[in-house]
Structure formats: structure tokens, C-alpha cells
PDB file of C-alpha atoms in Angstrom:
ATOM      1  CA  UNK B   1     178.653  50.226 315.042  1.00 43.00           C
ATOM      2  CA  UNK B   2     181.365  47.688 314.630  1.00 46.00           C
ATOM      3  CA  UNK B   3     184.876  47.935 314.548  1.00 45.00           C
ATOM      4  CA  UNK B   4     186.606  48.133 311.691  1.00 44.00           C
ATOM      5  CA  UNK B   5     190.341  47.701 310.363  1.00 43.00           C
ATOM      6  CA  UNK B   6     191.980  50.779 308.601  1.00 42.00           C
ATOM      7  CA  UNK B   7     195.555  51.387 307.600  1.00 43.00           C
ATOM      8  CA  UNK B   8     197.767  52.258 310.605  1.00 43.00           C
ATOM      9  CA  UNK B   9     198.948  55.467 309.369  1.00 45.00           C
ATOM     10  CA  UNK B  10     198.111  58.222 307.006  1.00 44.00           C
ATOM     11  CA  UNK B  11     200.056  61.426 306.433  1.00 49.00           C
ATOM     12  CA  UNK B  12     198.760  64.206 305.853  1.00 50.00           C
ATOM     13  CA  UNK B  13     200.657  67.579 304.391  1.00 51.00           C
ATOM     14  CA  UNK B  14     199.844  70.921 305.332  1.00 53.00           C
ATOM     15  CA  UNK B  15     201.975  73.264 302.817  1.00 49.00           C
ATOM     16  CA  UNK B  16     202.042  76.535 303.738  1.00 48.00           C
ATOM     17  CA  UNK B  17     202.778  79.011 300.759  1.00 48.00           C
ATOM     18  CA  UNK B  18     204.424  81.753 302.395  1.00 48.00           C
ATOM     19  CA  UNK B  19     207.266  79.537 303.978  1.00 46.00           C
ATOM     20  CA  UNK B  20     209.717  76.963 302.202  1.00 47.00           C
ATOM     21  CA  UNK B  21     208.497  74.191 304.527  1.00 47.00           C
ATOM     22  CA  UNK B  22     205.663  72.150 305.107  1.00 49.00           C
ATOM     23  CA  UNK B  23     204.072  69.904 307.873  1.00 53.00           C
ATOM     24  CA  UNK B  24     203.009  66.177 308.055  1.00 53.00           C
ATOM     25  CA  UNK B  25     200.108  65.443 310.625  1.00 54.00           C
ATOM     26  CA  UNK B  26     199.886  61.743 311.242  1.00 52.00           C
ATOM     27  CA  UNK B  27     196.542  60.227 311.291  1.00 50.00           C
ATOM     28  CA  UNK B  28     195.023  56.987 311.780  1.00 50.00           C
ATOM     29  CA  UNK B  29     194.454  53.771 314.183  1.00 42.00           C
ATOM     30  CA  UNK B  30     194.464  50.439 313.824  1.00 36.00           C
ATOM     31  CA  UNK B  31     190.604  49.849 314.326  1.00 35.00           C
ATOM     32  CA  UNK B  32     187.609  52.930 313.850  1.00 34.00           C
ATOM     33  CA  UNK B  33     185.672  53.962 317.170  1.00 37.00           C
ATOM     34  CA  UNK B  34     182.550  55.060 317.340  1.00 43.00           C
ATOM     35  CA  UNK B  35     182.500  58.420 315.939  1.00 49.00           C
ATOM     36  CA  UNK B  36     185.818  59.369 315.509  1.00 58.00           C
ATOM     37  CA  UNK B  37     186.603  57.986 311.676  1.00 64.00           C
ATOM     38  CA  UNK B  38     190.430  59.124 311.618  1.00 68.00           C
ATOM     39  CA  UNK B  39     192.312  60.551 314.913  1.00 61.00           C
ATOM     40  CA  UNK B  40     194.170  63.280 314.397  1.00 85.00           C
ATOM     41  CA  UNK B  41     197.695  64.043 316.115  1.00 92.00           C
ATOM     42  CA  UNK B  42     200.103  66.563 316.554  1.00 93.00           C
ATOM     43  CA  UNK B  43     203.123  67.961 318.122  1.00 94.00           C
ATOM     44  CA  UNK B  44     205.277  70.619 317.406  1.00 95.00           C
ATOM     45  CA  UNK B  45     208.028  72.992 319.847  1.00 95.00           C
ATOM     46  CA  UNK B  46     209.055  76.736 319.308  1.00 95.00           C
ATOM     47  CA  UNK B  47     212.156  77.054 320.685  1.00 94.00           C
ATOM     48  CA  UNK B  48     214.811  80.323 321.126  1.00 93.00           C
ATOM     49  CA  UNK B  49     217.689  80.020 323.332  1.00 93.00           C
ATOM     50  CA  UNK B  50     218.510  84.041 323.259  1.00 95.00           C
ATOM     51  CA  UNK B  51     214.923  84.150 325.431  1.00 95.00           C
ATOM     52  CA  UNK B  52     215.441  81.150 326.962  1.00 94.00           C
ATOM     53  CA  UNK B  53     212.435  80.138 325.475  1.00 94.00           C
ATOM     54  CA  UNK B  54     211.271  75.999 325.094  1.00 95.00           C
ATOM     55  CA  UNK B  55     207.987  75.445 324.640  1.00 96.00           C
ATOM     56  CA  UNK B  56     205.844  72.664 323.341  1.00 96.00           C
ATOM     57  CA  UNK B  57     202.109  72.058 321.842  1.00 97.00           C
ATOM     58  CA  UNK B  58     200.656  69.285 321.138  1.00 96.00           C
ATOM     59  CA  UNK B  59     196.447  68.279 320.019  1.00 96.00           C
ATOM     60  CA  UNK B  60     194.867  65.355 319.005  1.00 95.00           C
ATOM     61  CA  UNK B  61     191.639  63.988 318.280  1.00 94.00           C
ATOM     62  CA  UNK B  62     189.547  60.861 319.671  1.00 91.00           C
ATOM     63  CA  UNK B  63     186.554  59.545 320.871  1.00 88.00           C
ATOM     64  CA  UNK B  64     185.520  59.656 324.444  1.00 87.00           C
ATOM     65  CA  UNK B  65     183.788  56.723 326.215  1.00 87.00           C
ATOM     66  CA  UNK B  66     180.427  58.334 325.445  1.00 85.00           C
ATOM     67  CA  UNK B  67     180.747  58.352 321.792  1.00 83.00           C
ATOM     68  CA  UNK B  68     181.804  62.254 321.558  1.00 88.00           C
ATOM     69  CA  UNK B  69     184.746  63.814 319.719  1.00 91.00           C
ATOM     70  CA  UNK B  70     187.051  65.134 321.920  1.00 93.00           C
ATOM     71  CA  UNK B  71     190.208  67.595 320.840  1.00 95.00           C
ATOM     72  CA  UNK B  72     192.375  67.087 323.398  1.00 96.00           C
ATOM     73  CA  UNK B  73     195.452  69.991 323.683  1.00 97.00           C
ATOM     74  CA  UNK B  74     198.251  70.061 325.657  1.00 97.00           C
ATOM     75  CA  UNK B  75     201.250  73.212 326.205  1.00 97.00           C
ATOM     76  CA  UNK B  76     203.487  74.144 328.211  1.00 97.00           C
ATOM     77  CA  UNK B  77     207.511  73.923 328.930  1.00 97.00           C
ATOM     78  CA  UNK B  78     209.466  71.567 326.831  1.00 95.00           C
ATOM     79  CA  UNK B  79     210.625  68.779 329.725  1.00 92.00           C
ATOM     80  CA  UNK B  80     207.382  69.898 332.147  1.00 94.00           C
ATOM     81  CA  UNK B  81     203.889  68.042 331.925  1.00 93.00           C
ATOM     82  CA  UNK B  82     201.736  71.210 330.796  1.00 94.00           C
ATOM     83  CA  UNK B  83     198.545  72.150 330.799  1.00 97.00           C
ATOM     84  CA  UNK B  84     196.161  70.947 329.277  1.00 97.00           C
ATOM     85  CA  UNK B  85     192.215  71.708 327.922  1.00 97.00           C
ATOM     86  CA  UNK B  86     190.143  68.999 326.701  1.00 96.00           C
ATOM     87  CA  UNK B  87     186.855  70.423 323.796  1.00 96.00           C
ATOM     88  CA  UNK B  88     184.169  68.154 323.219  1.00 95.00           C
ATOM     89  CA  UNK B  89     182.110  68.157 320.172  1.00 93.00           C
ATOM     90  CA  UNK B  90     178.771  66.203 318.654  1.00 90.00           C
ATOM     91  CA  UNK B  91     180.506  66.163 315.352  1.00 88.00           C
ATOM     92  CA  UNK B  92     183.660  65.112 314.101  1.00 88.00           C
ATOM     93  CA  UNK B  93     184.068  68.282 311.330  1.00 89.00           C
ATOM     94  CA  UNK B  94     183.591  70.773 314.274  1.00 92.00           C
ATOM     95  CA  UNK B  95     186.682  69.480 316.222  1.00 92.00           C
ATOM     96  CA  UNK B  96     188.250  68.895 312.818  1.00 91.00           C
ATOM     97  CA  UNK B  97     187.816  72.305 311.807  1.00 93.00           C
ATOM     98  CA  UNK B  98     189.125  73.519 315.585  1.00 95.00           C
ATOM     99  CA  UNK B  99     192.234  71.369 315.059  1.00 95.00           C
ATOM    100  CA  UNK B 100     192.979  72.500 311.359  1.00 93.00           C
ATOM    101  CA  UNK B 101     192.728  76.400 312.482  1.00 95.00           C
ATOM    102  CA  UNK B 102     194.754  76.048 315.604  1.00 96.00           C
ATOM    103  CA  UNK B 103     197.402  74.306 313.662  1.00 94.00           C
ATOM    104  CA  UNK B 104     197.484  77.746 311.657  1.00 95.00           C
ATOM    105  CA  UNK B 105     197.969  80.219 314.704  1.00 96.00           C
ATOM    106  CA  UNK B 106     200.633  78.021 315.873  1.00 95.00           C
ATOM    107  CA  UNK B 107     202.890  77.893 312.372  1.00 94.00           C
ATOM    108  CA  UNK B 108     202.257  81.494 312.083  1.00 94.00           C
ATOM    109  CA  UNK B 109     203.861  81.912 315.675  1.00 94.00           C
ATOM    110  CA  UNK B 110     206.997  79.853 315.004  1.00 93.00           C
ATOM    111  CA  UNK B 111     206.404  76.601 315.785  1.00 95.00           C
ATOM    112  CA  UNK B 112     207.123  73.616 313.942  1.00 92.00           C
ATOM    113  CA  UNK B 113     207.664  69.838 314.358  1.00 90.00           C
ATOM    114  CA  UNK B 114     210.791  68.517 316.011  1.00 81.00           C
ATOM    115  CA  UNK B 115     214.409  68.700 314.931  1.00 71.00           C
ATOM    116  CA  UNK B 116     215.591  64.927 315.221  1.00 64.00           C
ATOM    117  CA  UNK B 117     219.387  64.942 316.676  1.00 57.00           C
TER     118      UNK B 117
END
């Protein structure tokens, strides 16, 4: 399959109806890979200083070397490297679906994208 250009970014809004705010997942490359038509990427913290409590989360979704569709997450302190556990799919709605639903548990636990300074 050949490469392809496609806008550099797309934004996507997930509005949740129960809470006042909402959150933008950035999407898109520069040029399509193999299976993978839109990466998907996000990264959010949950932070509470009364139990000393930083963390981070972040996911995203490309294409391995093999053509597959990886989902790629990543958790752990905010300032440490993490952990991190890698899912690999034969389609691109299964990891997708995965990503969308994860994004879910993790509003519904507090966390939410950055606070700029």
C-alpha cells in the first residue's frame, strides 16, 4: 500500500455528559502506514496532594513493523518512566474500541489532561 499525505492533526472531542468538561484526543500523522489509518494519542494525570498522589497515563495507537495495530499504554508516577503493556490487534476497530473504553475508566477515576502553568 503506498503512503499517503493526511492532515497533521485532527481533534477529536470526547464530551462527557455528567461532568462540565470535555476531552480533546489528538489524532493524526503526516503520512498513513500500513494499517493504522489515524494514530490515536493520549495523556492525561490524576493528581491529589492530600495523598500525595501523582500519577500519569498515557495510550496510543500505531502500526508495528509487521503491519499490526498495536495500543501501546504507559502508567505510572508522574516524573518516573512507568510501566508499560503493549496489545496487538489484526484490526484497527478492535484496538480502537480498547482505546475508546479505557479512556472511559480513566475519566470516571479522576483523571484528566494536563493543567498548563
Amino acid at each position: 500500500m503506498a503512503d499517503r499525505k493526511v492532515p497533521t492533526t485532527t481533534r477529536i472531542r470526547l464530551i462527557f455528559p455528567d461532568m462540565d468538561t470535555f476531552w480533546t484526543i489528538e489524532t493524526g500523522s503526516s503520512i498513513l502506514r500500513a494499517m493504522v489509518s489515524q494514530p490515536y494519542r493520549i495523556y492525561v494525570e490524576r493528581t491529589d496532594a492530600t495523598k500525595n498522589m501523582a500519577r500519569f497515563f498515557a495510550m496510543e495507537i500505531s502500526s508495528t513493523l509487521f503491519g499490526e495495530t498495536c495500543l501501546t499504554r504507559t502508567w505510572g508516577r508522574i516524573g518516573r518512566r512507568g510501566h508499560s503493556k503493549a496489545h496487538h490487534f489484526d484490526h484497527e476497530a478492535d484496538a480502537v474500541e480498547l482505546f475508546l473504553e479505557l479512556t472511559r475508566q480513566k475519566r470516571q477515576r479522576g483523571y484528566c489532561p494536563r493543567q498548563r502553568a
